[in-house]
XYZ file of C-alpha atoms in Angstrom:
644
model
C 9.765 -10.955 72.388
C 11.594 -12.699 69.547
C 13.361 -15.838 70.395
C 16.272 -17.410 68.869
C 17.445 -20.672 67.904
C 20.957 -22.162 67.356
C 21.964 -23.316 63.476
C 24.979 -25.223 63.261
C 26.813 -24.886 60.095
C 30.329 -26.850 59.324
C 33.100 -24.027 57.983
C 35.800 -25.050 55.228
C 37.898 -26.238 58.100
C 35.415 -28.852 59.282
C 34.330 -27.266 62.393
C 31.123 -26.249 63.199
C 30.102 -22.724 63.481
C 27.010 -21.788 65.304
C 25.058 -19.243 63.229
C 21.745 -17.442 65.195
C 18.486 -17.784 63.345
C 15.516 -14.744 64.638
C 11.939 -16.393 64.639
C 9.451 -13.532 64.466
C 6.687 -13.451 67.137
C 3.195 -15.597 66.067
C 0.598 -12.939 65.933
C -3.021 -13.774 65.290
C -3.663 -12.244 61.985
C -7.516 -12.199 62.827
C -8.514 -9.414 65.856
C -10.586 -12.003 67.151
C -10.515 -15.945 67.241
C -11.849 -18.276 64.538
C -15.396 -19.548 65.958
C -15.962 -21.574 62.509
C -13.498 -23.480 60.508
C -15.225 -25.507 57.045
C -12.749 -28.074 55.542
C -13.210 -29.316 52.472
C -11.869 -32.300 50.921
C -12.264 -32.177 46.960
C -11.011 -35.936 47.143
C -13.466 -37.372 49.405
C -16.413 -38.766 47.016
C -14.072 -40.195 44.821
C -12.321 -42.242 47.725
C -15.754 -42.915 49.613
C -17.088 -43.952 46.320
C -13.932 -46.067 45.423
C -14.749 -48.190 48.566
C -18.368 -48.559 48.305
C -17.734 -50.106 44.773
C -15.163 -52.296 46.530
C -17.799 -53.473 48.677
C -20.328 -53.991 45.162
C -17.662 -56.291 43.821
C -17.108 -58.363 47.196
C -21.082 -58.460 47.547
C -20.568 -56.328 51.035
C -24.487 -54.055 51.921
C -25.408 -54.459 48.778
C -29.456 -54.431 48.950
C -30.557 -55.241 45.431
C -30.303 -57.773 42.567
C -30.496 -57.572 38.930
C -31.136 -60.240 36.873
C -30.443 -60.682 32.696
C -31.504 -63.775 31.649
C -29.627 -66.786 34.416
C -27.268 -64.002 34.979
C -27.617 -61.749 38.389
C -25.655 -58.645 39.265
C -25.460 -57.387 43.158
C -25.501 -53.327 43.731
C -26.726 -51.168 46.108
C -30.514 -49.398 45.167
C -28.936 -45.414 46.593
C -26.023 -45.632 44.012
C -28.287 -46.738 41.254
C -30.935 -44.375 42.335
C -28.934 -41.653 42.238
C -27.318 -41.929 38.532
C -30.451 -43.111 36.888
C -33.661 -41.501 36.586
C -35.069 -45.037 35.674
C -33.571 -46.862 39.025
C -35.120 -44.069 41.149
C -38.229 -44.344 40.122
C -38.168 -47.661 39.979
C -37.599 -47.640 44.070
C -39.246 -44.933 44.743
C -42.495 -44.981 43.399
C -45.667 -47.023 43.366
C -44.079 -49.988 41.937
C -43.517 -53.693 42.030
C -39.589 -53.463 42.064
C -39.505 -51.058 45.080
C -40.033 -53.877 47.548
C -38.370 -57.119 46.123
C -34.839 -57.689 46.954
C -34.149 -59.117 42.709
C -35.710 -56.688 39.789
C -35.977 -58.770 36.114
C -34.436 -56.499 33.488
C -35.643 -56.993 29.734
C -34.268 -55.855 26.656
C -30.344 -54.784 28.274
C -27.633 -56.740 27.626
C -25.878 -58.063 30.055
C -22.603 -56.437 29.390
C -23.675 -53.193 28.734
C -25.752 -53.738 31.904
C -22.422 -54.327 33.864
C -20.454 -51.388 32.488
C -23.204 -49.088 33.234
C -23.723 -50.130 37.156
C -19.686 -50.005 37.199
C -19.805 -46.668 35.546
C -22.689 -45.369 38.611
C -19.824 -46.372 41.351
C -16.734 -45.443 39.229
C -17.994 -42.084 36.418
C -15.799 -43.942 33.879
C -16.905 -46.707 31.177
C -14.807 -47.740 27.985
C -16.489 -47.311 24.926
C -15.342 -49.288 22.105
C -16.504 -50.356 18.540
C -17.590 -53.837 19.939
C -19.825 -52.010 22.761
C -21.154 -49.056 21.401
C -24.035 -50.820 19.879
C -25.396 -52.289 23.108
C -24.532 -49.735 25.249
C -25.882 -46.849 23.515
C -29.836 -48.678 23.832
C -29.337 -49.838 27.079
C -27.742 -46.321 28.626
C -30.630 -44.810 26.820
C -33.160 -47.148 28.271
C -31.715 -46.477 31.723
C -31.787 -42.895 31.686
C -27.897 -42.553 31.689
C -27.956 -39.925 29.645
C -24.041 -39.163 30.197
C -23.058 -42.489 28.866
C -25.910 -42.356 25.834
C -24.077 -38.836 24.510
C -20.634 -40.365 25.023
C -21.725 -42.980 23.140
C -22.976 -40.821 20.226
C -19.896 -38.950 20.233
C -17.972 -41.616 19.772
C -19.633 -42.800 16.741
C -19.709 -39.146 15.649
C -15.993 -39.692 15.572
C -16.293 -43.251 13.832
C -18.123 -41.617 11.155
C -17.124 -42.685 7.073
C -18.418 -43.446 4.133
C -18.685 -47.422 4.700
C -21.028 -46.945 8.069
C -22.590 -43.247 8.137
C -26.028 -44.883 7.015
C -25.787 -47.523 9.063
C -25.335 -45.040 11.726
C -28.088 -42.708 10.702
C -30.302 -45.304 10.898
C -29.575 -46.915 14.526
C -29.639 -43.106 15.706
C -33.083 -42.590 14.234
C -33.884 -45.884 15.994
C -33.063 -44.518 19.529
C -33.772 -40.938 18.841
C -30.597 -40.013 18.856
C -31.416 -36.638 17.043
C -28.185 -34.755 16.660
C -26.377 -38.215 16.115
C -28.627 -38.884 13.404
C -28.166 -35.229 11.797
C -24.345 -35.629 12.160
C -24.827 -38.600 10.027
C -27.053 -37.592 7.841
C -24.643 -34.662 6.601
C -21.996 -36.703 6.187
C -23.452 -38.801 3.861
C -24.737 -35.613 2.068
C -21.075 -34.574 1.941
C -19.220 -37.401 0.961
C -22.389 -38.977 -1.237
C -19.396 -39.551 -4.429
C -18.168 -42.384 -1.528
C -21.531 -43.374 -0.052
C -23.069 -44.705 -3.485
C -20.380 -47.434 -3.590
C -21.115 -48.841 -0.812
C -24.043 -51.904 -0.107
C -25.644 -49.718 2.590
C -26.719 -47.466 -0.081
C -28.360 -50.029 -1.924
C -30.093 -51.806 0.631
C -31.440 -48.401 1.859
C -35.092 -47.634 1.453
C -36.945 -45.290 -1.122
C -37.554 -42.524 1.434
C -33.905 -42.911 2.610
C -32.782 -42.710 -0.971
C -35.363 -39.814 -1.755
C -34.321 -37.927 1.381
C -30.518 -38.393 0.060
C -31.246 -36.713 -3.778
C -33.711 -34.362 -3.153
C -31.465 -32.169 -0.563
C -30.197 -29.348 -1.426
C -26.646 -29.409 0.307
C -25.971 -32.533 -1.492
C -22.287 -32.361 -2.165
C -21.520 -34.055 -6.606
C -19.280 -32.746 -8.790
C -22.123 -33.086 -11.373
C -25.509 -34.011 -11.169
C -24.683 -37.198 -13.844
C -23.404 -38.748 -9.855
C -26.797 -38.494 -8.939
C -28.975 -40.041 -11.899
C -25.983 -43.070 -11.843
C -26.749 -43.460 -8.237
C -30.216 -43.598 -8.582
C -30.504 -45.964 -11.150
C -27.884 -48.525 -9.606
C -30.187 -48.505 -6.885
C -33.486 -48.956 -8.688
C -31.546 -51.655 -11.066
C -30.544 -53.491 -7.478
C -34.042 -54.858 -7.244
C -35.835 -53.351 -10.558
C -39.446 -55.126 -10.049
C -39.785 -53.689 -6.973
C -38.386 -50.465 -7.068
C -38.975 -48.819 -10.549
C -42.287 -47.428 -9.575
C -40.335 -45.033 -8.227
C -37.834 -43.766 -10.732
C -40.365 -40.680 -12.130
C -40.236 -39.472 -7.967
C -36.280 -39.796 -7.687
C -35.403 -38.556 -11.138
C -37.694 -35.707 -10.056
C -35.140 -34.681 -7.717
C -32.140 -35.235 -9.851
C -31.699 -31.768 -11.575
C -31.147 -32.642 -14.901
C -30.737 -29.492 -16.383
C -27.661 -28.841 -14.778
C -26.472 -32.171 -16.795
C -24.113 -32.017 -19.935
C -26.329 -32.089 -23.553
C -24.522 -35.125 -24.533
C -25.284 -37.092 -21.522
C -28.702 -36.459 -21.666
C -29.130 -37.589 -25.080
C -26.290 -40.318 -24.535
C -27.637 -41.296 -21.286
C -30.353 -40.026 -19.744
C -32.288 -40.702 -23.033
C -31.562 -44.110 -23.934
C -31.783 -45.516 -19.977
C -34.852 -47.899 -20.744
C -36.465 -47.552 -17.248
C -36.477 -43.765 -18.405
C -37.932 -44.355 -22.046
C -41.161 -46.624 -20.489
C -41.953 -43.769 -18.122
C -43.831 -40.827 -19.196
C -43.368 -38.529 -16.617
C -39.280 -38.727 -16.954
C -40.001 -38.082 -20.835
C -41.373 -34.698 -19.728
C -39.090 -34.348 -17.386
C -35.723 -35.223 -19.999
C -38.084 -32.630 -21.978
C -38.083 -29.685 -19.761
C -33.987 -29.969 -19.050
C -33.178 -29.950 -23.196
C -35.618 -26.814 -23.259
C -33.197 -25.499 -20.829
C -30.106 -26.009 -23.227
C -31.844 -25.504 -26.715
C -33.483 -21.730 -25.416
C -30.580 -20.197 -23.242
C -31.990 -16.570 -23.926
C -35.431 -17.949 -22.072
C -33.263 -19.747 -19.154
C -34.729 -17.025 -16.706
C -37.880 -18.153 -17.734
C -37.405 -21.829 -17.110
C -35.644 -21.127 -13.549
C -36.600 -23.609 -10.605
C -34.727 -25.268 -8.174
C -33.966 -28.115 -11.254
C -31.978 -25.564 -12.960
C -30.113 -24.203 -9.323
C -26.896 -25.446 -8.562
C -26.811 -27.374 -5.007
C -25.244 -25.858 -1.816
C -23.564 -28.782 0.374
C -22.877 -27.501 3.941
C -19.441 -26.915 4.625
C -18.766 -24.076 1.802
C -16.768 -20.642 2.526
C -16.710 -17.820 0.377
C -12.990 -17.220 -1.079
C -11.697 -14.240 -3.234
C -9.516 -14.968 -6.841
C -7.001 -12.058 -7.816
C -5.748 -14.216 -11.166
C -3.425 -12.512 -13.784
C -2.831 -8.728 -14.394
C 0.330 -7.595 -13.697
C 3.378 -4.808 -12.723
C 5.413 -3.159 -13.970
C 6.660 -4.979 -17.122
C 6.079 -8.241 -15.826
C 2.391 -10.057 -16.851
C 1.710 -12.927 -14.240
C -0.435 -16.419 -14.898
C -0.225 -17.184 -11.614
C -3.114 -16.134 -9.534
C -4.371 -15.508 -5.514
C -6.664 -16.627 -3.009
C -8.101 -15.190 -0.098
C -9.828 -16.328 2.700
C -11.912 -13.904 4.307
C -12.674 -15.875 7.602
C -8.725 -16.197 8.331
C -7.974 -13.088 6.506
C -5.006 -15.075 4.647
C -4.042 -14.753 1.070
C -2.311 -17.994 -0.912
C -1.078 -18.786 -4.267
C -3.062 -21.211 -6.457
C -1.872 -22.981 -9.348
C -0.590 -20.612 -12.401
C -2.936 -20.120 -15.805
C -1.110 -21.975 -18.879
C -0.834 -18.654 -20.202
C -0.220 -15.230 -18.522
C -3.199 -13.014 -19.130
C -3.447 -8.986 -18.268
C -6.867 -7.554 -19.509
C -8.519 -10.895 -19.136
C -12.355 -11.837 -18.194
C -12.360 -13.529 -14.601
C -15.761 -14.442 -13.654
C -16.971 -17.688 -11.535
C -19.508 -19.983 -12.777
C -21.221 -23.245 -11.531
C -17.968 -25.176 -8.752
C -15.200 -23.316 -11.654
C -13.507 -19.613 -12.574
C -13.343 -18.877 -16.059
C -10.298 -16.811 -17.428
C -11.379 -15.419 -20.983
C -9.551 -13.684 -23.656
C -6.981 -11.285 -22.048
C -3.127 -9.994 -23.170
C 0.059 -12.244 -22.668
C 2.904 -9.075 -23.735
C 2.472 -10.325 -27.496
C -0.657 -10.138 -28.768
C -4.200 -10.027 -27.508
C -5.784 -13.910 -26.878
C -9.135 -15.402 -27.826
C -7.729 -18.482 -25.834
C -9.862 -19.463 -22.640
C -9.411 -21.932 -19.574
C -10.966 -22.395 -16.451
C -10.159 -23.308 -12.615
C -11.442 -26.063 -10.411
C -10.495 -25.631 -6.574
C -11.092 -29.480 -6.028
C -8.129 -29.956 -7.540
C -6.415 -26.358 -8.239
C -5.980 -27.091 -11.793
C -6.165 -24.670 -14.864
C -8.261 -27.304 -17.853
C -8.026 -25.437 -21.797
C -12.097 -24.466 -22.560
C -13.036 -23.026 -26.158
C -11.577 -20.136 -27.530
C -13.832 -16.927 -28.120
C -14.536 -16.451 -31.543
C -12.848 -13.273 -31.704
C -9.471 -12.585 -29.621
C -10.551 -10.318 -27.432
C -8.571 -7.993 -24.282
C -9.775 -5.249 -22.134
C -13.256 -6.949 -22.382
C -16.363 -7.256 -19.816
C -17.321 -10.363 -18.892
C -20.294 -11.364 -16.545
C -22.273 -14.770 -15.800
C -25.998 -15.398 -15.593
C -28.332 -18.295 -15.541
C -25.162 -20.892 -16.332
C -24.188 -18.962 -19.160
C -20.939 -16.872 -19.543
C -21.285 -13.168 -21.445
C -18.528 -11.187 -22.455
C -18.585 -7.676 -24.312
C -16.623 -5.474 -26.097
C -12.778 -5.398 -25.300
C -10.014 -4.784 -27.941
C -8.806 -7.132 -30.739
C -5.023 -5.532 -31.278
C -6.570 -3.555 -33.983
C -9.680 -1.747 -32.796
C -12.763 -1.199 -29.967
C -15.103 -4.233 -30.031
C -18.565 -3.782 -29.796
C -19.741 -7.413 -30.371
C -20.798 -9.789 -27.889
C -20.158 -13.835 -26.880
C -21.697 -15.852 -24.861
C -20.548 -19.730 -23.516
C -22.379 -22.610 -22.832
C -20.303 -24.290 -20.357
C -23.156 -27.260 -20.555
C -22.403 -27.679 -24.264
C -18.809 -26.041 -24.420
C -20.076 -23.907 -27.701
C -19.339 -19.947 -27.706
C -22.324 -18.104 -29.505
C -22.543 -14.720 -30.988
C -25.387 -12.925 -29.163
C -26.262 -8.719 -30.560
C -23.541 -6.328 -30.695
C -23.713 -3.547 -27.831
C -24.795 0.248 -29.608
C -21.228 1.646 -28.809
C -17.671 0.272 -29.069
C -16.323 -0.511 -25.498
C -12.790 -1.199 -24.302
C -12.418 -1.900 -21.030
C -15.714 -1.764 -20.089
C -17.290 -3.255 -17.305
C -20.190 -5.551 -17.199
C -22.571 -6.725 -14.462
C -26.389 -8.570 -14.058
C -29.287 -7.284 -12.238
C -32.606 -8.570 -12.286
C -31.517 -11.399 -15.577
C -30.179 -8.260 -17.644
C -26.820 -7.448 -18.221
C -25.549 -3.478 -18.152
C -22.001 -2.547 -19.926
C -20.459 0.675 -18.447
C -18.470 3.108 -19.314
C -15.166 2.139 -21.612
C -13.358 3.225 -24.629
C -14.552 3.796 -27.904
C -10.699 4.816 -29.394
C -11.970 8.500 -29.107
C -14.042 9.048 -26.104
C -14.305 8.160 -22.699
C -17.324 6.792 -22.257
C -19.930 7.620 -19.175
C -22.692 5.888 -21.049
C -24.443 2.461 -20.065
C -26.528 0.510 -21.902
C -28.629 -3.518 -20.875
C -29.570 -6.332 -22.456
C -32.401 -8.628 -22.127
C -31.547 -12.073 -23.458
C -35.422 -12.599 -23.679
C -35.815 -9.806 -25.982
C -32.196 -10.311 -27.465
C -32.013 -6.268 -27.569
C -29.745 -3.796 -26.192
C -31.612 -0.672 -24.562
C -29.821 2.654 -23.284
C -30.611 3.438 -19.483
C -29.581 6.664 -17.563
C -25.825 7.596 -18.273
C -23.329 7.662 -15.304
C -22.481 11.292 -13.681
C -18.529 10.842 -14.813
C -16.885 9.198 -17.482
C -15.051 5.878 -16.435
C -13.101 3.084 -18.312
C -11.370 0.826 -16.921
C -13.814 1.239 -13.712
C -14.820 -2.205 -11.702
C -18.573 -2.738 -11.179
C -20.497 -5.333 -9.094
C -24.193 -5.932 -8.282
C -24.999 -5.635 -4.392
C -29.032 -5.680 -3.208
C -30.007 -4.878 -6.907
C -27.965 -2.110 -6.744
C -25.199 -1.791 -9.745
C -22.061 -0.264 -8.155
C -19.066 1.209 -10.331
C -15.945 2.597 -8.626
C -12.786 4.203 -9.559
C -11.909 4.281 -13.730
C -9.919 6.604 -16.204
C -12.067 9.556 -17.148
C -9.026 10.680 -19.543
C -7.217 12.753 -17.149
C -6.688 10.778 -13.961
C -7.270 7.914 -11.883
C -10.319 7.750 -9.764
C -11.771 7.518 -5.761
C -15.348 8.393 -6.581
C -18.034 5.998 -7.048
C -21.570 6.152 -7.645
C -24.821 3.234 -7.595
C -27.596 2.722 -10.318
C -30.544 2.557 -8.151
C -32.506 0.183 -11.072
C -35.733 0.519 -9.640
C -35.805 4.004 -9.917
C -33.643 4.146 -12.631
C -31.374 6.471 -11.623
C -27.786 7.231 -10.650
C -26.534 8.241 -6.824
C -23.031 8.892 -5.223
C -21.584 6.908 -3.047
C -18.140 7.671 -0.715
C -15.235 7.911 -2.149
C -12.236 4.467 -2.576
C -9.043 5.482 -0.119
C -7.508 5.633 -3.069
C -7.366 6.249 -6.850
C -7.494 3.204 -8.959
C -8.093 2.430 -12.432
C -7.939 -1.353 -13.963
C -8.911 -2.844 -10.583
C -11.807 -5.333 -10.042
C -14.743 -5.816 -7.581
C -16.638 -8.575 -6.228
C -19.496 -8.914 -3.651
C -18.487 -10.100 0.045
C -20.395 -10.522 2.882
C -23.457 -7.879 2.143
C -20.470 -5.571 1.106
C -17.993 -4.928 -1.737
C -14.250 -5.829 -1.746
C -12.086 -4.072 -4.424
C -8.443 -5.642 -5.219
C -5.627 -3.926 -7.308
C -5.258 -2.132 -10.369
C -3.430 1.112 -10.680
C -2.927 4.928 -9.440
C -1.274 6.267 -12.505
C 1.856 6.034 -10.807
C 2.438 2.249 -9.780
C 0.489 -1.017 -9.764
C -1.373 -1.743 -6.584
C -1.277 -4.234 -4.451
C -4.164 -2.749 -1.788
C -7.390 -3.983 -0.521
C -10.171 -1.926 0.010
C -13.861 -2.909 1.669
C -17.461 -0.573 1.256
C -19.941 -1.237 3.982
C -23.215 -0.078 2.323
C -24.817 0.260 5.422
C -22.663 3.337 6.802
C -21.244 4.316 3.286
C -17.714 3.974 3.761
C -14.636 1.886 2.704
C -12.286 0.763 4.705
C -8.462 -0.688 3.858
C -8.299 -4.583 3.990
C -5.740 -6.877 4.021
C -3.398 -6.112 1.058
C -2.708 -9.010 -2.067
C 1.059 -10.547 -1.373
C 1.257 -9.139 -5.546
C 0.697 -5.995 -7.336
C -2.040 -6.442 -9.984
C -3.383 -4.050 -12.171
C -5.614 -5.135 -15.010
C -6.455 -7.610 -12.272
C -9.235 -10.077 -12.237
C -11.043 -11.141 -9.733
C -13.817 -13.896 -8.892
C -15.550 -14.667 -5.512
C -16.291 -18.470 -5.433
C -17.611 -20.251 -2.589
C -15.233 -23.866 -1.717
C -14.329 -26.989 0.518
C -11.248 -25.898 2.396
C -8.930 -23.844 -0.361
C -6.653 -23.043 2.642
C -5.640 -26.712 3.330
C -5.560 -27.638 -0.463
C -3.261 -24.958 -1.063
C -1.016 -25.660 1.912
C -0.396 -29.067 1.432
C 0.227 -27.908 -2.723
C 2.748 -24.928 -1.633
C 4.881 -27.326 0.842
C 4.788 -29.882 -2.367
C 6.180 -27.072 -4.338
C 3.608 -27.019 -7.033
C 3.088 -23.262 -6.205
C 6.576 -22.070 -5.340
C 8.220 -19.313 -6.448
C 9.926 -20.778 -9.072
C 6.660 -21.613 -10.619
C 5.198 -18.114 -10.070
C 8.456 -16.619 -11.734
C 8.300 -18.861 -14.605
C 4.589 -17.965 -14.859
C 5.453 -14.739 -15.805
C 6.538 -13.132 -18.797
C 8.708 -9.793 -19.034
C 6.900 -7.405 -21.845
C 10.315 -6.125 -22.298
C 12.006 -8.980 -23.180
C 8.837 -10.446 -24.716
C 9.143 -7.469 -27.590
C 12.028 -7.288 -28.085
C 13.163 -4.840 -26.218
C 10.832 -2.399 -28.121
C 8.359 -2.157 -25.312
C 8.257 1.774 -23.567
C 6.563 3.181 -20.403
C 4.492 4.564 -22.510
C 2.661 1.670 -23.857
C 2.574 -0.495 -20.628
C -0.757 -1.013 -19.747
C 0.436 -1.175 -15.911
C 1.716 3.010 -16.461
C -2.007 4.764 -16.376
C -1.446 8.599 -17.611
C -4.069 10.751 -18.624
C -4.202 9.496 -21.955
C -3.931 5.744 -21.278
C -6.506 3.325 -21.611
């Protein structure tokens, strides 16, 4: 039965009114009662625990002594036992300690001794810069392994270029493995910082030698490294110059500038009185006097390092839409799958030659709205900054450009007046263009990629023909040879080397746009289709990403695009990707592999270096630009059948 209870409530007048409150009946939500009850209390070892170190501090059952030097500590042997390995087998096994009330400690100091026997009664221990270096040795002698990886976190976090070999070294001491590897790469990466410092030149030769000769090294140029190892030869010089022919072994010296090899390099006496580094200085000016024999000569000297830390980004730079012809250009990250402006060219270039070379992106040649350019500059992502480079020797737009074995080839294109068939190529080692042997068939817009050293033009347009042919080069025979046409005519196509397979996609073939594409299979030397784009595009580009290909822009004889599109070779299909924030046709495009472009660029966009404004002024209106004499017809960004 329900019982009921009296609630007294005061009313508006004052009085009290009673108001009834109905308990419900206590029922036993079990059918049967509890035989077994288990409380827990997730408190208890802490507070049992707090007390027991209470009694450690007011010497209260504690059974044990430790002594440091004149200095004893009190504890009790279970707590000790049962956070180190070394205390319990130190009482529990066959051994002196197990029976005598005070055990001699060598080799701990005594403070990091007390913080570790505070941290087995407490679990906590402050670790701080004046500590860490006693209490890393003397957690790891103990067996506390908790404290010993706290510790090399800490100094994980501590890390910079004034310490990090200091570091490496006491972790290679204690066998701190991953502590030592965490240091070791960040020397590696910030070795521009590390070489000023007096650690670096008090390290040994196999410390030094273990520094220059890896490849994830992080210079600018490899002129860092020879500087770096002659300040630390010239340090102590009768000691240590027996070993400049190992160390400038490792330096690659081909990737060094003519100038300061003959400048530098050359005149160094410790260099000169060596014979070994005379063949070595030998072998890297072979490299720069013979460029068409580079393949030849290709080792890990002439390789360009990889420092850890690298992710591979996408460049959409110039093209344009509508009437408008941009400078500025794009990057995208394909890990975040975020696009971001970088800094804009000092010119606005459609038609241009985008290609990445070496740590830089080279912008060659192109069309501003006003005439066609032999002007060329180039982009550094350390500092997203455009820098002027040597102009082509001929002005050249609607050319195919390509890079291999640090040298920079572009063919064909259009000079304002007719189809090119000559080639260029760029040192950027010596900053000198050279004519290399014309291709066997005018080209405009053309498309050019390597495979196996050799470079292969495609398709284009001869100012009569649309052209399905291909032709390759061999710069060690300096000779152009026809191989196996394509099955359709294509200018203005975008091509790309993936498994030593040359894929072309899209193009003009003087009626339309194009989806199709189709792969040179080189070893067998012959042509095979592959799916078709999502859509039509002509004047786009196409880069390699992640075992795939990733086209960007151009146009669909209507409008400029803005689209993404990905192939997976594996299944044969493309797939839409995350669209450019611009359209771009006569887009280029350059896939370059950096130290965190997203953060760069964010910190330039908030500074307004990349703002709109910029971007607008970047850009040049082809209207306005001629005069108001410019037509639909002639835009370059208006593909009809008869366009090119």
């Amino acid at each position: 039965m329900a019982t009921t209870s009296a609630a007294w409530m005061t009313s508006s007048t004052g009085q009290k009114q009673e108001d009834t409150v109905i308990e419900e009946p206590l029922t036993c939500e079990s059918p049967e009662p509890m035989s077994c009850y288990l409380h827990h209390d997730p408190d208890h070892p802490m507070s049992s625990f707090s007390v027991i170190n209470k009694m450690r501090v007011n010497i209260q059952l504690c059974d044990v002594s430790l002594r440091v030097g004149n200095s004893v500590t009190k504890a009790h042997r279970l707590v000790l036992a049962s956070s180190s390995p070394y205390f319990y087998a130190m009482f529990n096994d066959d051994m002196a300690e197990k029976l005598q009330s005070e055990v001699e400690l060598h080799d701990v100091d005594l403070g990091a001794l007390q913080l570790l026997i505070e941290y087995t009664y407490t679990g906590q221990v402050h670790i701080t810069d004046e500590n860490v270096q006693v209490l890393l040795p003397a957690s790891s002698l103990l067996q506390i392994n908790s404290v010993r990886d706290a510790c090399c976190t800490f100094l994980m976090k501590q890390l910079h270029p004034t310490n990090c070999l200091g570091i490496r070294q006491f972790a290679e001491t204690h066998s701190c493995n991953e502590l030592r590897s965490r240091s070791h790469r960040y020397a590696l990466q910030n070795f521009e910082e590390v070489v000023k410092t007096e650690e670096f030149l008090f390290l040994s030769f196999s410390e030094v030698e273990d520094l220059v000769s890896n490849d994830k090294l992080n210079v600018v140029s490899e002129e860092q490294v020879f500087v770096a190892v002659m300040d630390w030869i010239k340090h102590n010089p009768s000691e240590r110059s027996q070993y400049i022919a190992q160390l400038l072994g490792h330096v690659r010296l081909a990737q060094m500038s003519k100038m300061f090899l003959l400048n530098v390099v050359e005149t160094e006496p410790l260099v000169r009185s060596e014979p070994s580094c005379k063949d070595l200085l030998l072998g890297a000016m072979k490299y720069h006097l013979l460029p068409d024999q580079r393949s030849d000569f290709a080792s890990k000297q002439t390789e360009q390092r990889s420092p850890d830390g690298l992710m591979p980004y996408i460049f959409a730079i110039g093209g344009g839409s509508l009437f408008t012809i941009h400078s500025a250009g794009e990057c995208y990250n394909p890990r975040h799958d975020r696009w971001l402006p970088i800094a804009p060219m000092s010119k606005c270039r459609s038609r241009a030659g985008i290609v990445s070379l070496g740590k830089l992106i080279y912008a060659i040649g192109g069309y501003d709205g006003i005439v066609d350019l032999s002007s060329a500059e180039c982009y550094d992502p350390n500092c997203n900054r455009w820098s002027a480079v040597t102009s082509l020797g001929t002005k050249r737009s609607c050319l195919g450009i390509s890079a291999n074995h640090g040298l920079l080839y572009v063919c064909g294109g259009f000079d304002g007046a007719s189809c090119l068939s000559s080639v260029e190529r760029y040192d950027p080692l010596t900053g000198v263009w050279s004519s290399c042997p014309s291709m066997t068939t005018r080209r405009r817009y053309c498309r050019v990629s390597v495979v196996d050293n050799c470079l292969y033009a495609l398709g284009g347009f001869d100012s009569t023909n649309y052209q399905s042919t291909v032709e390759r080069y061999d710069p060690r025979m300096s000779k152009w040879m026809t191989v196996p046409a394509m099955s359709s005519r294509r200018s203005s196509c975008a091509v790309a080397t993936l498994d030593d397979m040359l894929y072309c996609v899209g193009g003009n073939d003087g009626t339309m746009c194009m989806s199709s594409g189709e792969r040179l299979n080189v070893r067998r030397n012959a042509w095979e289709p592959i799916a078709t784009m999502q859509c039509r595009r002509a004047t786009h580009d196409m880069v390699e990403l992640d075992g795939g290909l990733l086209v960007l822009g151009g146009n669909d004889s209507n409008s400029s695009l803005h689209s993404t599109e990905r192939y997976d070779p594996r299944i044969n299909r493309w797939t839409m990707s995350t669209p450019m924030p611009t359209r771009r046709s006569s887009v280029g495009a350059a896939l370059l592999y950096c130290f965190n472009m997203d953060g760069k660029l964010t910190t330039a966009a908030n500074a307004g270096t990349t703002n709109a404004a910029a971007v607008m002024s970047g850009s040049v209106a082809m209207v306005a630009a001629s005069s108001g004499t410019a037509s639909v017809t002639n835009s370059p960004y208006k593909s009809t059948a008869t366009s090119v």
